Each structure stands twice: as C-alpha cells, then as structure tokens.
Amino acid sequence: MTTPFVGGWTEELTRARLHVVTGKGGTGKTTVAAALAIALATGGRRVLLVEVEERQGIAQLFDRAPLPYAEERIASAPDGGEIRALAVDADAAFMEYLAMFYNLGFAGRTLRRMGAIEFVTTLAPGLRDVLQTGKVKECVGRTDAAGRHMYDHVVLDAPPTGRVVKFLDVTRAVQDVAKVGPIKGQSEGVVRLMHSGDTAVHLVTLLEEMPVRETLDAVAELDGADLRPGAVFVNRVRPARLADRSLPAAASGRVDAARVRTGLAAVGLELPKDELAGLVEETVEHAVRVQAEQRARELLAEADLPALELPELVDGVDVGALYELAETLVDQGVR
C-alpha cells in the first residue's frame, strides 16, 4: 500500500519570500527551482530566480544565452506573471560591495584587473558565499519608490544538500571579521533573513534510498542550525502499473506467464515466446522497483514535512516541460 505524504503547500510556505531549493546532486534541483519560480509567478506575481554555482543551469533550462550579472526577464507565467533570472558572480558581487559601501568603483575595477579579488576570495573561501548570500538578501529586500517589494518571491537554486547549511549560515560564521561599518549591518541583515520566517529551505529528492537518507540528514542539519525546512519535492515520480496485492509475488519472481498470455489474448494480442519472457522479466523488475519506492516513501515520511510530487518526464526537460511541472505544483497549492 502506498504511504501517503504529509499535505502539500501550506499557508506558512505561501508567506515565505525567499525559497531556497537544494537536493542531492542528480535529483533535479535546478529543474524544480525553475518550475517553482513559474508556479509562484502564476497569477500576476513577479519572481526572481537566482543561481549561485556559476553553472549557468538556468540559461540551459530556458534555452538561452548565458546570463550576465544582471536581472533579466526570461519567461512569463500564466495570468500575467513574470520570471526574471540572475546568475550571481562572486567577483562582480565583490565589486558591487566595494562600490556600494566604500565608493570604490574605479578602484574595484583596478583591483579586479590586478587579480586582487581572486586572491582575497581564495584566501578567505567563505567570503565567496558571503557575497552571494548578501546579493540574494539585497534582492529579497529591495523595494520601489512606493515601498513595495520589487519581487513577490525569490527562488534560490542553492548548492547541494551536503553544502547548503554551511552556505546559508556562512555569514554568521564569519561575522566577526567585520565588527563595525556597513558590511557588519549587511551581514546582520543576511543572518536575520536566513533565520526568519521569510525563508524556507526546500529539499528535492527521488524515491531512492540514498537521496532520501541525504534529505533526512539535511533536515536534521537545518533544524540544528535553526534554519527552516520548507517542503520536500519528490521528483521523477513514476506510476505503479501493478495492484498492491500483486506486488509481493511479482517482486519475488512469481509471475504466471500462462496467465499473462491468456490476458493478452483476451484483448487480441499474441506475443512470440521470447517477447512474452521479456514482458514477464520487465514485470518482475517493475515490482521490485515499486516496492523499493514504497520503502523510500516510508523513510521519507519521517521528515514530517509538507511534500509535493513531480512526475517523471519521459521526453526530457525543455521549456514546455517546465510549464507542465509548474502547473502540477499549482494544482498542489503552490501560490
């Protein structure tokens, strides 16, 4: 019997303004982040989709040229929504900080030509993450002349689960470096945002043991760091083709080939002996997979978090598929 997940999108998640998306490598976190951005923009909202790993994953998904260090409109959403995207470059963010806080625009460009910025970020590896989270915080908090937020939501395609807590909490870890001045105030603002109800950290997983266990470890690590886990996105969910009562026997290899032949004949299908044997073998493999996925569901239920499911896309992921996934999320309450 399929183990149900906790209910989907909640009012608390609707109120969040920064949606951090993480997951074990290979689970499709960038795809989920993009689909979530479209879903959140549905209904006339403006959403910013941000990446920080310098992979240009967003540009690839939306089939466009690499993104510059600037917020560009990349897509529209149903009912008048808008999605913009930003690829955060640590060096450019450093120059922006120098210009913003110390009026060192020209000097900053000189430092960059001299390689000083690369030297500093290599000397203090955490500084690169500080610059990136600082830029995300600035986007979340930016307002227009009327005091309204520029973006209803910001979706951050974050580093994988093994590194996400260190990434999100790096500013607090290095806060003592700047004890006074504007950067100290900026750092305190980043810490407040990351640990507030405005931020939710969503986890992407597959119905496989390793991704599920890493998801549970990440939830425990987030709780320990006082960072708020949001929802679990179960990606690439495949339908079960067998009734629950048939699974144990089929998974054990007890598939009656004669009954299969009779059933096929009843609908006018006659298969050669070798093809019938192949069909029986596929049935056993399918039953084994479904049982493994059921165990993964039971394990994932321990997280006690809202969960949303996204189907497997047999034809791969393109822009059209992103909108299909977004519609699935809207149907599960994302707004």
Coordinates of C-alpha atoms in Angstrom, one line a residue:
M1 CA 0.0 0.0 0.0
T2 CA 1.4 3.4 -1.0
T3 CA 2.4 5.5 2.0
P4 CA 0.8 9.0 1.8
F5 CA 3.0 12.0 2.3
V6 CA 2.1 15.0 4.6
G7 CA -0.2 17.5 2.9
G8 CA 1.2 19.8 0.2
W9 CA 1.9 23.6 0.1
T10 CA 0.9 25.4 3.4
E11 CA -0.1 28.9 4.3
E12 CA 3.2 29.3 6.1
L13 CA 5.1 28.5 2.9
T14 CA 2.9 30.9 0.9
R15 CA 4.1 33.7 3.2
A16 CA 7.8 32.9 2.7
R17 CA 9.5 35.3 0.3
L18 CA 12.8 33.5 -0.1
H19 CA 12.5 29.9 -1.3
V20 CA 15.9 28.1 -1.2
V21 CA 15.9 24.9 -3.3
T22 CA 18.5 22.2 -2.5
G23 CA 18.9 18.5 -3.1
K24 CA 21.4 15.7 -3.6
G25 CA 23.3 16.0 -7.0
G26 CA 21.3 14.4 -9.8
T27 CA 17.8 14.8 -8.2
G28 CA 16.9 17.7 -10.5
K29 CA 17.0 20.6 -8.0
T30 CA 17.6 23.2 -10.8
T31 CA 14.6 21.9 -12.7
V32 CA 12.5 22.0 -9.6
A33 CA 13.6 25.5 -8.7
A34 CA 12.7 26.8 -12.2
A35 CA 9.3 25.1 -12.1
L36 CA 8.7 26.5 -8.6
A37 CA 9.5 30.0 -9.9
I38 CA 7.0 29.7 -12.7
A39 CA 4.3 28.3 -10.3
L40 CA 4.9 31.2 -7.8
A41 CA 4.7 33.8 -10.5
T42 CA 1.3 32.4 -11.7
G43 CA -1.4 34.9 -11.1
G44 CA 0.4 38.1 -11.9
R45 CA 3.3 37.9 -9.4
R46 CA 6.9 38.8 -10.1
V47 CA 9.6 36.2 -9.2
L48 CA 13.4 36.3 -9.3
L49 CA 15.2 33.0 -10.0
V50 CA 18.8 33.1 -8.7
E51 CA 21.7 30.7 -9.2
V52 CA 25.0 30.9 -7.3
E53 CA 27.1 27.9 -8.5
E54 CA 28.2 29.6 -11.8
R55 CA 27.0 26.6 -13.8
Q56 CA 24.5 28.6 -16.0
G57 CA 22.0 25.9 -15.3
I58 CA 19.0 28.4 -15.6
A59 CA 20.2 29.6 -19.1
Q60 CA 20.4 26.0 -20.2
L61 CA 16.9 25.1 -19.0
F62 CA 15.3 28.1 -20.6
D63 CA 17.4 27.5 -23.8
R64 CA 19.0 31.0 -23.9
A65 CA 22.5 32.5 -23.8
P66 CA 24.5 32.5 -20.6
L67 CA 23.1 35.0 -18.1
P68 CA 25.1 38.1 -17.2
Y69 CA 25.4 39.5 -13.7
A70 CA 22.1 41.3 -14.1
E71 CA 18.4 40.6 -13.6
E72 CA 16.9 39.7 -16.9
R73 CA 13.3 38.7 -17.8
I74 CA 13.4 35.1 -19.0
A75 CA 9.8 34.0 -19.0
S76 CA 6.2 34.9 -18.4
A77 CA 3.8 32.9 -16.2
P78 CA 0.0 32.3 -16.6
D79 CA -2.3 35.3 -15.8
G80 CA 0.4 37.9 -16.2
G81 CA 3.2 36.7 -14.0
E82 CA 6.9 37.4 -14.7
I83 CA 10.1 35.5 -14.1
R84 CA 13.4 37.2 -14.0
A85 CA 16.8 35.4 -13.5
L86 CA 20.1 36.3 -12.0
A87 CA 23.4 34.4 -12.1
V88 CA 25.4 35.7 -9.2
D89 CA 29.1 36.1 -9.9
A90 CA 31.2 36.4 -6.8
D91 CA 33.8 38.7 -8.4
A92 CA 31.1 41.0 -9.7
A93 CA 29.3 40.9 -6.3
F94 CA 32.6 41.9 -4.6
M95 CA 33.0 44.9 -6.9
E96 CA 29.4 45.9 -6.2
Y97 CA 30.1 45.7 -2.5
L98 CA 33.1 47.9 -2.9
A99 CA 31.1 50.5 -4.9
M100 CA 28.1 50.3 -2.6
F101 CA 29.8 50.5 0.8
Y102 CA 33.1 52.2 0.2
N103 CA 32.7 54.2 -3.1
L104 CA 35.5 52.2 -4.7
G105 CA 34.0 51.7 -8.1
F106 CA 37.1 52.6 -10.2
A107 CA 39.5 51.2 -7.6
G108 CA 37.5 48.0 -7.5
R109 CA 37.9 47.6 -11.3
T110 CA 41.6 48.2 -10.8
L111 CA 41.8 45.5 -8.1
R112 CA 40.0 43.1 -10.4
R113 CA 42.5 43.6 -13.2
M114 CA 45.3 43.1 -10.7
G115 CA 43.8 39.8 -9.6
A116 CA 43.3 41.0 -6.0
I117 CA 39.7 39.9 -5.8
E118 CA 40.5 36.3 -6.8
F119 CA 43.4 36.4 -4.2
V120 CA 41.1 37.6 -1.4
T121 CA 38.3 35.1 -2.2
T122 CA 40.9 32.3 -2.4
L123 CA 42.5 33.4 0.9
A124 CA 39.0 33.5 2.6
P125 CA 36.9 30.9 0.8
G126 CA 33.8 31.7 2.9
L127 CA 33.9 35.2 1.5
R128 CA 32.6 34.0 -1.8
D129 CA 29.5 32.5 -0.2
V130 CA 29.1 35.7 1.9
L131 CA 29.0 37.8 -1.2
Q132 CA 26.5 35.5 -2.9
T133 CA 24.1 35.3 0.1
G134 CA 24.4 39.1 0.5
K135 CA 23.3 39.7 -3.1
V136 CA 20.3 37.4 -2.5
K137 CA 19.4 39.3 0.6
E138 CA 19.5 42.6 -1.3
C139 CA 17.2 41.2 -4.0
V140 CA 14.7 39.9 -1.4
G141 CA 14.6 43.3 0.5
R142 CA 14.6 45.7 -2.5
T143 CA 11.7 48.0 -2.7
D144 CA 10.3 50.5 -5.2
A145 CA 9.6 54.2 -4.7
A146 CA 6.3 53.3 -3.1
G147 CA 7.9 51.0 -0.6
R148 CA 6.6 47.8 -2.3
H149 CA 8.9 44.8 -2.7
M150 CA 10.3 44.5 -6.2
Y151 CA 9.8 40.8 -6.1
D152 CA 7.0 38.8 -4.6
H153 CA 9.2 35.8 -4.2
V154 CA 12.9 35.0 -4.8
V155 CA 13.8 31.4 -5.6
L156 CA 17.4 30.4 -5.0
D157 CA 18.9 27.4 -6.8
A158 CA 21.3 26.7 -3.9
P159 CA 24.2 24.3 -3.5
P160 CA 23.5 20.6 -2.9
T161 CA 22.4 19.3 0.5
G162 CA 25.9 18.4 1.6
R163 CA 26.9 22.1 1.5
V164 CA 23.7 24.0 1.8
V165 CA 23.7 24.7 5.6
K166 CA 27.3 25.9 5.5
F167 CA 26.4 28.1 2.5
L168 CA 23.3 29.7 4.1
D169 CA 24.9 30.2 7.5
V170 CA 28.4 31.3 6.3
T171 CA 27.7 35.0 7.1
R172 CA 27.0 34.2 10.8
A173 CA 30.2 32.0 10.8
V174 CA 32.4 34.9 9.5
Q175 CA 30.5 37.8 11.1
D176 CA 33.3 38.6 13.5
V177 CA 35.5 39.6 10.5
A178 CA 33.6 42.8 10.2
K179 CA 32.8 44.2 13.7
V180 CA 31.8 47.7 12.6
G181 CA 30.7 49.6 9.5
P182 CA 28.2 49.0 6.7
I183 CA 29.3 45.4 5.9
K184 CA 28.5 44.5 9.5
G185 CA 25.0 45.8 9.1
Q186 CA 24.6 44.0 5.8
S187 CA 25.9 40.8 7.4
E188 CA 23.4 41.0 10.3
G189 CA 20.6 41.5 7.7
V190 CA 21.6 38.3 5.9
V191 CA 21.6 36.3 9.1
R192 CA 18.2 37.7 10.1
L193 CA 16.7 36.8 6.7
M194 CA 18.1 33.3 6.6
H195 CA 16.8 32.5 10.1
S196 CA 13.4 34.2 9.7
G197 CA 10.0 33.0 8.6
D198 CA 10.6 34.8 5.3
T199 CA 12.9 31.9 4.3
A200 CA 12.0 28.3 3.6
V201 CA 14.6 25.7 2.5
H202 CA 13.0 23.1 0.2
L203 CA 14.6 19.8 -0.4
V204 CA 14.4 17.8 -3.7
T205 CA 14.7 14.1 -3.6
L206 CA 13.9 10.9 -5.6
L207 CA 12.2 7.8 -4.3
E208 CA 15.5 6.1 -3.8
E209 CA 17.3 5.2 -0.6
M210 CA 20.4 7.4 -0.9
P211 CA 18.7 10.6 -1.9
V212 CA 16.0 10.1 0.8
R213 CA 18.6 9.4 3.5
E214 CA 20.6 12.5 2.5
T215 CA 17.3 14.5 2.6
L216 CA 16.6 13.3 6.1
D217 CA 20.2 14.2 7.1
A218 CA 19.8 17.7 5.6
V219 CA 16.5 18.2 7.5
A220 CA 18.3 17.4 10.8
E221 CA 21.2 19.6 9.9
L222 CA 18.8 22.5 9.0
D223 CA 17.0 22.1 12.3
G224 CA 20.3 22.0 14.2
A225 CA 21.3 25.3 12.6
D226 CA 17.9 26.9 13.3
L227 CA 17.2 27.2 9.5
R228 CA 13.6 26.4 8.5
P229 CA 13.0 23.3 6.3
G230 CA 10.2 24.0 3.9
A231 CA 8.7 21.3 1.7
V232 CA 10.1 18.1 0.2
F233 CA 9.7 17.9 -3.6
V234 CA 9.6 14.3 -4.7
N235 CA 10.9 14.4 -8.3
R236 CA 10.5 12.0 -11.2
V237 CA 7.7 10.0 -9.7
R238 CA 6.6 7.1 -11.8
P239 CA 3.2 5.4 -11.7
A240 CA 2.8 1.9 -10.4
R241 CA 1.4 -0.4 -13.0
L242 CA 0.5 -3.3 -10.7
A243 CA -2.1 -3.7 -8.0
D244 CA -0.7 -3.6 -4.5
R245 CA -1.9 -7.2 -3.9
S246 CA 0.2 -8.4 -6.9
L247 CA 3.4 -6.7 -5.9
P248 CA 4.9 -9.3 -3.4
A249 CA 4.5 -12.2 -5.7
A250 CA 5.8 -10.3 -8.8
A251 CA 8.8 -8.9 -6.9
S252 CA 9.7 -12.5 -5.8
G253 CA 9.6 -13.6 -9.5
R254 CA 6.3 -15.4 -9.2
V255 CA 4.7 -14.2 -12.4
D256 CA 2.5 -16.7 -14.2
A257 CA 3.5 -16.5 -17.9
A258 CA 0.4 -18.5 -18.9
R259 CA -2.0 -16.1 -17.2
V260 CA -0.2 -13.2 -18.9
R261 CA -0.5 -14.9 -22.3
T262 CA -4.2 -15.5 -21.7
G263 CA -4.8 -11.9 -20.6
L264 CA -3.1 -10.6 -23.7
A265 CA -5.0 -12.9 -25.9
A266 CA -8.3 -11.7 -24.4
V267 CA -7.5 -8.2 -25.8
G268 CA -6.3 -9.6 -29.2
L269 CA -2.5 -9.6 -28.6
E270 CA -0.4 -12.6 -29.4
L271 CA 3.3 -12.3 -28.4
P272 CA 6.2 -14.6 -29.5
K273 CA 7.6 -16.7 -26.7
D274 CA 10.8 -14.6 -26.3
E275 CA 8.8 -11.3 -26.2
L276 CA 6.5 -12.8 -23.6
A277 CA 9.5 -13.8 -21.5
G278 CA 10.8 -10.3 -21.8
L279 CA 7.5 -8.9 -20.6
V280 CA 7.5 -11.2 -17.6
E281 CA 11.0 -10.1 -16.7
E282 CA 10.0 -6.4 -17.0
T283 CA 7.1 -7.1 -14.7
V284 CA 9.4 -8.5 -12.1
E285 CA 11.8 -5.6 -12.4
H286 CA 8.9 -3.1 -12.1
A287 CA 7.5 -4.8 -9.0
V288 CA 11.0 -4.7 -7.4
R289 CA 11.3 -1.0 -8.1
V290 CA 7.8 -0.2 -6.8
Q291 CA 8.5 -2.0 -3.5
A292 CA 11.8 -0.1 -3.2
E293 CA 10.0 3.2 -3.8
Q294 CA 7.4 2.3 -1.2
R295 CA 10.2 1.8 1.4
A296 CA 11.7 5.1 0.4
R297 CA 8.3 6.8 0.9
E298 CA 8.0 5.2 4.4
L299 CA 11.5 6.5 5.2
L300 CA 10.8 10.0 3.8
A301 CA 7.6 10.3 5.9
E302 CA 9.9 10.5 8.9
A303 CA 10.8 14.1 7.9
D304 CA 7.2 15.1 8.7
L305 CA 7.3 17.9 6.2
P306 CA 4.8 19.0 3.5
A307 CA 5.5 17.1 0.3
L308 CA 4.8 17.7 -3.4
E309 CA 5.2 15.2 -6.2
L310 CA 6.5 15.9 -9.7
P311 CA 6.1 13.2 -12.4
E312 CA 8.9 11.7 -14.5
L313 CA 9.2 13.4 -17.9
V314 CA 9.9 10.6 -20.3
D315 CA 10.7 13.0 -23.1
G316 CA 13.2 15.0 -21.1
V317 CA 13.1 18.6 -19.8
D318 CA 12.5 21.6 -22.1
V319 CA 10.8 24.9 -21.5
G320 CA 7.4 23.4 -22.2
A321 CA 8.0 20.7 -19.7
L322 CA 8.9 23.3 -17.1
Y323 CA 5.4 24.8 -17.5
E324 CA 3.8 21.4 -17.2
L325 CA 5.7 20.8 -13.9
A326 CA 4.7 24.3 -12.7
E327 CA 1.1 23.6 -13.4
T328 CA 1.4 20.4 -11.4
L329 CA 2.8 22.4 -8.5
V330 CA 0.0 25.0 -8.8
D331 CA -2.5 22.1 -8.6
Q332 CA -0.9 21.1 -5.3
G333 CA -1.4 24.5 -3.8
V334 CA 1.7 26.5 -4.7
R335 CA 1.0 30.2 -4.9

